[in-house]
CSV table of C-alpha atoms in Angstrom, one decimal:
chain,number,residue,atom,x,y,z
D,1,MET,CA,-1.6,-21.3,61.0
D,2,ARG,CA,-3.3,-22.3,57.8
D,3,ARG,CA,-5.3,-25.5,57.8
D,4,THR,CA,-4.6,-28.0,55.1
D,5,GLU,CA,-6.8,-31.0,56.3
D,6,PRO,CA,-10.5,-30.9,56.9
D,7,GLU,CA,-10.5,-33.4,59.7
D,8,GLY,CA,-10.9,-31.9,63.1
D,9,HIS,CA,-12.7,-28.8,61.9
D,10,GLY,CA,-16.3,-29.7,62.4
D,11,PRO,CA,-18.1,-32.9,61.2
D,12,VAL,CA,-16.8,-32.5,57.7
D,13,ARG,CA,-16.7,-36.2,56.9
D,14,TYR,CA,-20.3,-36.9,57.7
D,15,GLY,CA,-22.6,-34.4,56.1
D,16,PRO,CA,-24.4,-32.2,55.2
D,17,PRO,CA,-27.7,-33.8,54.4
D,18,LEU,CA,-29.6,-33.4,51.1
D,19,PRO,CA,-30.9,-29.9,50.5
D,20,PRO,CA,-34.4,-29.7,51.9
D,21,ASP,CA,-37.2,-28.5,49.7
D,22,GLY,CA,-38.5,-26.2,52.4
D,23,LEU,CA,-42.1,-27.1,51.5
D,24,PRO,CA,-45.0,-28.5,53.6
D,25,VAL,CA,-45.7,-32.2,53.2
D,26,LEU,CA,-48.1,-33.0,50.4
D,27,PRO,CA,-51.5,-33.8,52.1
D,28,ASP,CA,-52.0,-36.7,49.8
D,29,LEU,CA,-48.8,-38.3,51.0
D,30,ALA,CA,-49.4,-37.4,54.7
D,31,ALA,CA,-52.8,-39.2,54.5
D,32,VAL,CA,-51.2,-42.4,53.1
D,33,LEU,CA,-48.6,-42.4,55.8
D,34,ALA,CA,-51.1,-41.8,58.5
D,35,LYS,CA,-53.3,-44.6,57.3
D,36,ALA,CA,-50.3,-47.0,57.4
D,37,ALA,CA,-49.2,-45.9,60.8
D,38,THR,CA,-51.5,-48.5,62.4
D,39,ARG,CA,-49.6,-51.4,60.9
D,40,ALA,CA,-48.0,-53.4,63.6
D,41,TYR,CA,-45.8,-55.5,61.2
D,42,GLY,CA,-42.6,-54.3,59.6
D,43,GLU,CA,-41.7,-53.9,55.9
D,44,PRO,CA,-39.5,-56.8,54.7
D,45,VAL,CA,-35.8,-56.2,54.2
D,46,GLY,CA,-35.3,-55.0,50.6
D,47,GLY,CA,-38.9,-53.9,50.3
D,48,GLY,CA,-42.4,-55.5,50.2
D,49,PRO,CA,-44.3,-56.4,47.0
D,50,ALA,CA,-46.2,-53.1,46.8
D,51,LEU,CA,-43.1,-51.0,47.1
D,52,LEU,CA,-41.1,-53.1,44.6
D,53,ASP,CA,-44.0,-53.1,42.1
D,54,ALA,CA,-44.3,-49.3,42.3
D,55,ALA,CA,-40.5,-49.0,41.7
D,56,CYS,CA,-40.9,-51.3,38.6
D,57,GLY,CA,-43.5,-48.9,37.2
D,58,TYR,CA,-41.4,-45.9,38.0
D,59,TRP,CA,-38.5,-47.2,36.0
D,60,GLU,CA,-40.7,-48.6,33.2
D,61,ARG,CA,-42.0,-45.0,32.6
D,62,ARG,CA,-38.4,-43.8,32.3
D,63,GLY,CA,-37.5,-46.4,29.6
D,64,THR,CA,-35.4,-48.7,31.8
D,65,PRO,CA,-37.7,-51.5,32.9
D,66,ALA,CA,-36.8,-54.0,35.6
D,67,GLY,CA,-38.7,-56.8,37.4
D,68,PRO,CA,-39.1,-56.9,41.2
D,69,GLY,CA,-36.2,-59.4,41.4
D,70,ARG,CA,-33.8,-56.7,40.3
D,71,ILE,CA,-34.9,-54.0,42.7
D,72,VAL,CA,-34.1,-53.4,46.4
D,73,ALA,CA,-35.5,-50.7,48.7
D,74,GLY,CA,-33.7,-49.3,51.7
D,75,PRO,CA,-34.0,-46.6,54.4
D,76,GLY,CA,-32.3,-44.0,52.3
D,77,ALA,CA,-29.7,-44.0,49.6
D,78,PRO,CA,-26.7,-44.0,52.1
D,79,ALA,CA,-27.8,-47.4,53.4
D,80,LEU,CA,-28.0,-48.8,49.8
D,81,LEU,CA,-24.6,-47.4,48.9
D,82,LEU,CA,-23.1,-48.8,52.1
D,83,ALA,CA,-24.5,-52.3,51.1
D,84,LEU,CA,-23.3,-51.9,47.5
D,85,THR,CA,-19.8,-50.9,48.6
D,86,ALA,CA,-19.6,-53.8,51.1
D,87,ALA,CA,-20.8,-56.3,48.4
D,88,LEU,CA,-18.5,-55.1,45.6
D,89,GLY,CA,-15.3,-54.8,47.6
D,90,GLY,CA,-12.2,-53.0,46.3
D,91,ASP,CA,-11.4,-49.3,46.1
D,92,VAL,CA,-13.9,-46.6,45.3
D,93,LEU,CA,-13.7,-43.8,42.8
D,94,VAL,CA,-15.8,-40.7,43.0
D,95,PRO,CA,-15.8,-37.3,41.2
D,96,ARG,CA,-14.4,-34.2,42.8
D,97,PRO,CA,-16.7,-32.6,44.1
D,98,CYS,CA,-19.3,-35.2,44.9
D,99,ALA,CA,-22.4,-35.7,47.1
D,100,ALA,CA,-21.3,-35.5,50.8
D,101,TRP,CA,-22.7,-38.9,51.7
D,102,TRP,CA,-20.8,-41.0,49.0
D,103,ALA,CA,-17.3,-41.2,50.5
D,104,PRO,CA,-18.0,-41.7,54.3
D,105,TYR,CA,-19.6,-45.1,53.8
D,106,ALA,CA,-16.6,-46.5,52.0
D,107,ARG,CA,-14.3,-45.1,54.7
D,108,LEU,CA,-16.5,-46.8,57.4
D,109,LEU,CA,-15.8,-50.1,55.6
D,110,GLY,CA,-12.1,-49.3,55.5
D,111,ARG,CA,-12.1,-48.9,51.7
D,112,PRO,CA,-9.9,-46.2,50.1
D,113,VAL,CA,-11.7,-43.5,48.2
D,114,PHE,CA,-10.1,-41.7,45.3
D,115,HIS,CA,-11.4,-38.4,43.9
D,116,VAL,CA,-11.3,-37.8,40.2
D,117,ALA,CA,-11.4,-34.4,38.5
D,118,THR,CA,-14.6,-33.5,36.6
D,119,PRO,CA,-14.8,-31.8,33.2
D,120,ALA,CA,-15.2,-28.0,33.0
D,121,GLU,CA,-18.8,-28.1,31.7
D,122,CYS,CA,-20.4,-30.1,34.5
D,123,GLY,CA,-19.9,-32.0,37.8
D,124,GLY,CA,-21.1,-35.4,38.8
D,125,VAL,CA,-19.0,-37.5,36.3
D,126,PRO,CA,-15.3,-37.9,36.0
D,127,ASP,CA,-13.1,-36.5,33.3
D,128,PRO,CA,-12.3,-39.7,31.3
D,129,PHE,CA,-8.6,-39.0,31.0
D,130,ALA,CA,-8.4,-38.2,34.7
D,131,LEU,CA,-10.3,-41.4,35.4
D,132,LEU,CA,-7.9,-43.6,33.4
D,133,GLU,CA,-4.9,-41.9,35.0
D,134,THR,CA,-6.3,-42.4,38.5
D,135,VAL,CA,-7.1,-46.1,37.9
D,136,ARG,CA,-3.6,-46.6,36.5
D,137,ARG,CA,-2.0,-44.9,39.5
D,138,VAL,CA,-4.1,-46.8,42.0
D,139,ARG,CA,-3.2,-50.1,40.5
D,140,ALA,CA,0.4,-49.2,40.3
D,141,GLU,CA,0.4,-48.5,44.0
D,142,GLY,CA,-1.2,-51.9,44.7
D,143,GLY,CA,-4.8,-50.8,44.9
D,144,GLU,CA,-7.9,-52.5,43.4
D,145,PRO,CA,-10.4,-50.0,42.0
D,146,ARG,CA,-13.7,-51.7,41.4
D,147,LEU,CA,-16.5,-49.1,42.0
D,148,LEU,CA,-17.2,-45.7,40.4
D,149,VAL,CA,-20.0,-43.6,41.8
D,150,LEU,CA,-21.3,-40.9,39.6
D,151,SER,CA,-24.4,-38.7,39.1
D,152,VAL,CA,-25.8,-37.3,35.9
D,153,ALA,CA,-28.0,-34.7,37.7
D,154,ASP,CA,-25.5,-33.7,40.4
D,155,ASP,CA,-25.3,-32.7,44.0
D,156,PRO,CA,-23.5,-30.4,44.8
D,157,THR,CA,-23.0,-28.7,41.4
D,158,ALA,CA,-26.7,-28.8,40.3
D,159,THR,CA,-25.5,-29.5,36.7
D,160,VAL,CA,-26.6,-32.2,34.3
D,161,ALA,CA,-23.8,-34.1,32.4
D,162,PRO,CA,-24.3,-33.8,28.6
D,163,PRO,CA,-24.8,-37.3,27.0
D,164,GLU,CA,-21.5,-37.1,25.0
D,165,VAL,CA,-19.5,-36.3,28.2
D,166,LEU,CA,-21.2,-39.0,30.1
D,167,HIS,CA,-20.6,-41.5,27.3
D,168,GLU,CA,-16.9,-40.9,27.4
D,169,ALA,CA,-16.7,-41.4,31.1
D,170,VAL,CA,-18.8,-44.5,31.0
D,171,GLU,CA,-16.7,-45.9,28.1
D,172,ALA,CA,-13.5,-45.3,30.1
D,173,ALA,CA,-14.9,-46.9,33.2
D,174,ALA,CA,-16.2,-50.0,31.2
D,175,GLY,CA,-12.7,-50.4,29.7
D,176,GLU,CA,-11.2,-50.6,33.1
D,177,GLY,CA,-13.8,-53.2,34.3
D,178,LEU,CA,-15.4,-50.9,36.9
D,179,HIS,CA,-18.9,-51.3,38.3
D,180,LEU,CA,-20.8,-48.1,38.2
D,181,VAL,CA,-23.3,-46.8,40.7
D,182,SER,CA,-25.5,-44.1,39.2
D,183,ASP,CA,-27.0,-41.8,41.8
D,184,GLU,CA,-30.2,-40.6,40.1
D,185,THR,CA,-31.7,-38.9,43.2
D,186,TRP,CA,-32.1,-35.6,41.3
D,187,ARG,CA,-33.2,-36.8,37.8
D,188,ASP,CA,-36.8,-35.7,38.4
D,189,THR,CA,-35.9,-32.2,39.3
D,190,LEU,CA,-34.7,-30.8,35.9
D,191,HIS,CA,-35.3,-27.1,35.7
D,192,ASP,CA,-35.9,-27.3,32.0
D,193,PRO,CA,-37.1,-30.8,31.3
D,194,HIS,CA,-37.8,-30.1,27.7
D,195,GLY,CA,-34.5,-28.4,27.0
D,196,THR,CA,-32.2,-30.6,29.0
D,197,VAL,CA,-31.2,-34.1,27.9
D,198,LEU,CA,-30.7,-36.6,30.7
D,199,VAL,CA,-29.4,-40.0,29.9
D,200,SER,CA,-28.9,-42.7,32.5
D,201,PRO,CA,-25.6,-44.6,32.4
D,202,ALA,CA,-27.7,-47.7,32.7
D,203,GLU,CA,-28.9,-47.0,29.2
D,204,MET,CA,-25.4,-46.9,27.9
D,205,LEU,CA,-23.9,-49.8,29.9
D,206,PRO,CA,-26.8,-51.9,31.2
D,207,GLU,CA,-24.7,-54.9,32.4
D,208,GLN,CA,-22.4,-52.8,34.6
D,209,VAL,CA,-24.6,-50.1,36.2
D,210,THR,CA,-26.6,-50.1,39.4
D,211,VAL,CA,-29.0,-47.2,39.7
D,212,VAL,CA,-29.8,-45.7,43.1
D,213,THR,CA,-32.5,-43.2,43.7
D,214,ASP,CA,-33.2,-41.5,47.0
D,215,LEU,CA,-36.9,-40.5,47.0
D,216,ALA,CA,-36.1,-37.4,49.0
D,217,GLY,CA,-34.8,-35.9,45.8
D,218,ALA,CA,-38.3,-35.3,44.4
D,219,LEU,CA,-41.0,-37.6,45.7
D,220,LEU,CA,-40.8,-37.7,49.5
D,221,PRO,CA,-39.9,-35.3,52.4
D,222,VAL,CA,-36.3,-35.6,53.4
D,223,GLY,CA,-37.4,-36.8,56.9
D,224,TRP,CA,-39.0,-39.9,55.5
D,225,PRO,CA,-36.0,-42.0,54.5
D,226,ALA,CA,-36.6,-44.3,51.5
D,227,ALA,CA,-34.6,-45.2,48.4
D,228,VAL,CA,-34.6,-47.8,45.7
D,229,ALA,CA,-31.8,-49.5,43.7
D,230,ARG,CA,-32.1,-51.1,40.3
D,231,PHE,CA,-29.6,-53.9,39.5
D,232,PRO,CA,-28.2,-55.0,36.0
D,233,ALA,CA,-30.0,-57.7,34.1
D,234,SER,CA,-27.1,-60.2,34.2
D,235,ALA,CA,-25.7,-63.0,36.3
D,236,ALA,CA,-23.3,-60.6,38.0
D,237,GLY,CA,-26.3,-58.3,38.7
D,238,GLU,CA,-28.2,-61.2,40.3
D,239,GLY,CA,-25.3,-62.0,42.5
D,240,LEU,CA,-24.8,-58.4,43.5
D,241,HIS,CA,-28.5,-58.1,44.3
D,242,ALA,CA,-28.3,-61.2,46.6
D,243,ARG,CA,-25.2,-59.9,48.4
D,244,VAL,CA,-26.7,-56.4,48.9
D,245,LEU,CA,-29.8,-58.1,50.5
D,246,ASP,CA,-27.4,-60.0,52.8
D,247,VAL,CA,-25.8,-56.8,54.0
D,248,LEU,CA,-29.1,-55.0,54.5
D,249,THR,CA,-30.4,-58.0,56.4
D,250,ALA,CA,-27.3,-58.0,58.6
D,251,LEU,CA,-28.0,-54.3,59.3
D,252,ASP,CA,-31.7,-54.8,59.7
D,253,ALA,CA,-31.9,-51.8,57.3
D,254,ARG,CA,-35.5,-51.8,56.3
D,255,VAL,CA,-37.9,-49.0,55.3
D,256,ALA,CA,-40.4,-48.2,58.0
D,257,ALA,CA,-43.8,-49.6,57.1
D,258,PRO,CA,-45.6,-46.2,57.0
D,259,VAL,CA,-42.8,-44.7,55.0
D,260,ALA,CA,-42.9,-47.7,52.6
D,261,ALA,CA,-46.6,-47.1,52.0
D,262,ALA,CA,-46.0,-43.4,51.2
D,263,ALA,CA,-43.0,-44.3,49.0
D,264,ALA,CA,-45.1,-46.9,47.0
D,265,HIS,CA,-47.8,-44.2,46.6
D,266,ALA,CA,-45.3,-41.6,45.4
D,267,LEU,CA,-43.5,-44.0,43.0
D,268,ALA,CA,-46.8,-44.7,41.4
D,269,GLU,CA,-46.9,-41.0,40.5
D,270,PRO,CA,-50.6,-40.2,40.9
D,271,GLU,CA,-51.7,-36.7,39.7
D,272,PRO,CA,-51.3,-34.9,43.1
D,273,VAL,CA,-47.8,-36.2,43.4
D,274,THR,CA,-46.7,-35.3,39.9
D,275,ALA,CA,-48.4,-31.9,40.2
D,276,ARG,CA,-46.5,-31.1,43.4
D,277,VAL,CA,-43.2,-32.3,41.9
D,278,ALA,CA,-43.7,-30.1,38.9
D,279,ALA,CA,-44.7,-27.1,41.0
D,280,ALA,CA,-41.8,-27.6,43.4
D,281,VAL,CA,-39.3,-27.9,40.5
D,282,ARG,CA,-40.5,-24.7,38.9
D,283,LEU,CA,-40.3,-22.8,42.2
D,284,HIS,CA,-36.8,-24.0,43.0
D,285,ALA,CA,-35.7,-23.3,39.4
D,286,ARG,CA,-36.8,-19.7,39.7
D,287,VAL,CA,-35.1,-19.2,43.1
D,288,ALA,CA,-31.9,-20.9,41.9
D,289,GLU,CA,-31.8,-18.6,38.9
D,290,ALA,CA,-32.0,-15.6,41.2
D,291,VAL,CA,-29.3,-16.9,43.5
D,292,HIS,CA,-27.1,-17.7,40.5
D,293,ALA,CA,-27.5,-14.1,39.2
D,294,THR,CA,-26.6,-12.7,42.6
D,295,VAL,CA,-23.4,-14.9,42.9
D,296,VAL,CA,-22.2,-14.1,39.4
D,297,ALA,CA,-23.0,-10.3,39.8
D,298,ALA,CA,-20.7,-10.3,42.8
D,299,GLY,CA,-17.8,-11.6,40.8
D,300,ALA,CA,-17.9,-15.2,42.0
D,301,PHE,CA,-18.3,-18.2,39.6
D,302,ALA,CA,-21.0,-20.8,39.4
D,303,LEU,CA,-22.3,-23.0,36.6
D,304,PRO,CA,-25.9,-22.3,35.9
D,305,PRO,CA,-28.0,-24.7,38.0
D,306,GLN,CA,-29.9,-27.2,35.9
D,307,ALA,CA,-31.4,-29.6,38.5
D,308,GLY,CA,-32.1,-29.8,42.2
D,309,ARG,CA,-32.6,-27.1,44.8
D,310,HIS,CA,-29.0,-25.9,45.2
D,311,LEU,CA,-26.1,-24.5,43.3
D,312,TYR,CA,-22.3,-24.6,43.8
D,313,ALA,CA,-20.4,-21.3,44.0
D,314,ASP,CA,-16.7,-20.7,43.7
D,315,LEU,CA,-15.7,-17.5,45.6
D,316,GLY,CA,-12.1,-17.7,44.6
D,317,PRO,CA,-12.2,-14.4,42.7
D,318,LEU,CA,-13.2,-12.8,46.0
D,319,ARG,CA,-10.4,-14.3,48.1
D,320,GLU,CA,-8.8,-11.0,49.1
D,321,ALA,CA,-12.1,-9.5,50.2
D,322,LEU,CA,-12.9,-12.6,52.2
D,323,ALA,CA,-9.4,-12.6,53.7
D,324,SER,CA,-10.2,-9.2,55.2
D,325,HIS,CA,-13.0,-11.0,57.1
D,326,GLY,CA,-10.7,-13.8,58.3
D,327,VAL,CA,-11.8,-16.3,55.7
D,328,GLY,CA,-8.9,-18.4,54.3
D,329,ASP,CA,-10.4,-21.7,53.5
D,330,ALA,CA,-13.7,-23.5,52.9
D,331,GLN,CA,-14.4,-24.1,56.6
D,332,ASP,CA,-14.0,-20.4,57.3
D,333,LEU,CA,-16.2,-19.6,54.3
D,334,GLU,CA,-18.9,-22.0,55.6
D,335,ASP,CA,-18.8,-20.3,59.0
D,336,PHE,CA,-18.8,-16.8,57.5
D,337,LEU,CA,-21.8,-17.3,55.1
D,338,THR,CA,-23.8,-19.4,57.6
D,339,ALA,CA,-23.6,-16.6,60.1
D,340,ARG,CA,-24.4,-13.8,57.7
D,341,LEU,CA,-27.1,-15.6,55.7
D,342,GLY,CA,-28.8,-17.3,58.7
D,343,MET,CA,-28.9,-20.6,56.9
D,344,PRO,CA,-26.5,-23.5,56.4
D,345,ALA,CA,-23.9,-22.9,53.7
D,346,PRO,CA,-21.7,-26.0,53.6
D,347,GLY,CA,-18.2,-25.5,52.3
D,348,GLY,CA,-16.8,-27.5,49.4
D,349,HIS,CA,-14.5,-29.5,51.7
D,350,ARG,CA,-17.7,-31.4,52.7
D,351,PHE,CA,-18.1,-32.6,49.1
D,352,GLY,CA,-14.5,-33.8,48.7
D,353,ASP,CA,-13.2,-30.5,47.3
D,354,ASP,CA,-9.9,-29.0,48.4
D,355,LEU,CA,-10.1,-27.3,51.8
D,356,GLY,CA,-8.2,-24.3,50.4
D,357,ALA,CA,-10.7,-23.7,47.6
D,358,LEU,CA,-13.4,-21.1,48.5
D,359,ARG,CA,-16.4,-23.1,47.3
D,360,VAL,CA,-19.8,-23.5,48.9
D,361,ARG,CA,-23.2,-25.1,48.2
D,362,LEU,CA,-26.1,-22.7,48.5
D,363,SER,CA,-29.6,-24.2,48.9
D,364,THR,CA,-32.9,-22.6,47.7
D,365,GLY,CA,-35.3,-24.3,50.1
D,366,ARG,CA,-34.1,-22.0,53.0
D,367,LEU,CA,-35.2,-19.0,51.1
D,368,LEU,CA,-38.9,-19.9,50.9
D,369,GLY,CA,-40.1,-18.5,54.2
D,370,GLY,CA,-40.3,-19.5,57.9
D,371,THR,CA,-43.8,-20.9,58.1
D,372,ASP,CA,-45.9,-23.5,56.2
D,373,ALA,CA,-48.3,-20.7,55.1
D,374,GLU,CA,-45.4,-18.7,53.5
D,375,ARG,CA,-44.0,-21.8,51.8
D,376,THR,CA,-47.4,-22.9,50.5
D,377,GLU,CA,-47.8,-19.4,49.1
D,378,CYS,CA,-44.6,-19.8,47.2
D,379,LEU,CA,-46.0,-22.9,45.5
D,380,THR,CA,-49.3,-21.3,44.5
D,381,SER,CA,-48.0,-17.8,43.5
D,382,PRO,CA,-47.4,-17.0,39.8
D,383,THR,CA,-44.7,-14.6,40.9
D,384,PRO,CA,-43.0,-16.2,44.0
D,385,LEU,CA,-39.9,-14.0,43.8
D,386,GLU,CA,-42.1,-11.0,44.5
D,387,LEU,CA,-43.5,-12.4,47.7
D,388,PRO,CA,-42.4,-10.3,50.7
D,389,HIS,CA,-40.7,-13.1,52.6
D,390,VAL,CA,-38.9,-14.4,49.5
D,391,GLN,CA,-37.8,-10.8,48.6
D,392,ARG,CA,-36.4,-10.3,52.1
D,393,ALA,CA,-34.4,-13.5,51.9
D,394,LEU,CA,-33.0,-12.6,48.4
D,395,ILE,CA,-32.2,-9.0,49.5
D,396,LEU,CA,-30.2,-10.4,52.4
D,397,LEU,CA,-28.3,-12.7,50.0
D,398,ARG,CA,-27.6,-9.9,47.6
D,399,SER,CA,-26.5,-7.6,50.4
D,400,VAL,CA,-23.9,-10.2,51.6
D,401,PHE,CA,-22.6,-10.8,48.2
D,402,ASP,CA,-22.7,-7.1,47.1
D,403,ASP,CA,-20.6,-6.3,50.2
D,404,LEU,CA,-18.0,-8.8,49.2
D,405,ARG,CA,-18.0,-7.4,45.6
D,406,ASP,CA,-17.5,-3.9,47.0
D,407,ASP,CA,-14.7,-5.1,49.3
D,408,ALA,CA,-13.0,-6.8,46.4
D,409,GLN,CA,-13.1,-3.7,44.3
D,410,ARG,CA,-11.5,-1.7,47.1
D,411,TRP,CA,-8.7,-4.3,47.2
D,412,GLU,CA,-8.0,-4.0,43.4
D,413,PRO,CA,-4.7,-2.3,42.7
D,414,PRO,CA,-5.0,1.0,40.9
D,415,ARG,CA,-4.6,0.9,37.2
């Protein structure tokens, strides 16, 4: 019998985590963390002065300055989004697909979550007409939409929303009185930083946008949870800041002191940190380009990845070939590709997409080797795709997708 609901078919509502970068910890950061490990006291809820001051500098350098009184730190972006959702109240709107961790926290609070279609050219932001129609429908049914979560540099699609597309979405949200949370976790991972224009919604609508950045996107290892939020410079923003601190205090959701020290160091962006970020972004961009070429050559569809260390593939054109392997939905596809690739390949249903759609997020970090030595070699090599361990991983990927392409061609009716 065909499945129509994702619940009950694996932990689809709670995961997967952010795509790992697959790289060894930067020694500079490890030294800072180790030095702070002797601290017996904890970091204050919301972040201590050093961490908040470093976050101020981080946003100052990106053209959106904010004082420490408008910034909060937490043990990862999910904790901050949970606190924001609790503080704002009302129903939550998110794009379809969206980051896997956005919707569960609203559901844990008993808040309805409504998915809104995205434009054809990118993910992460809602189509403005679909947003207006969804808001109208929710209100007509007695709901109270208050919060829109979006992402200019997106997980899972790895796209960057063009400024004009973002402006239309922000304008529609502002007209409906929605508060926006801009997830900017991946803003520092642009594959072509000189050729891609990234504009924060906070630059367009400064009084109605809270920015959340999980430092695991570019600055810290995924196992060191730390994130910062920047609130609007308005009376409403001050009130929201206070309510979020109340929620974090009730949860005792504080950044671990050693991690806070490393986060402050990373947010200050000394040369070793910026050099590692730049090298990691270049590496993942090259691997993502190779993965994208493989997916498209097999007859599947994927928008070219522009940020992050992942891409989002639609294998709908290969549906008949996949059906011959018992794959009928996204959960089947996840199981099929995970087994054959030897690495997690979460299906689109984990990102709020339709279970029946054959979509999957592929990560690049898993293709960089199995040891720290191999991964370090990827960072330092001028031709990382030619390294034997990377070649083996890419050959396996191509083999799996080439087999699906060949199966699809056998299923094509004769002309």
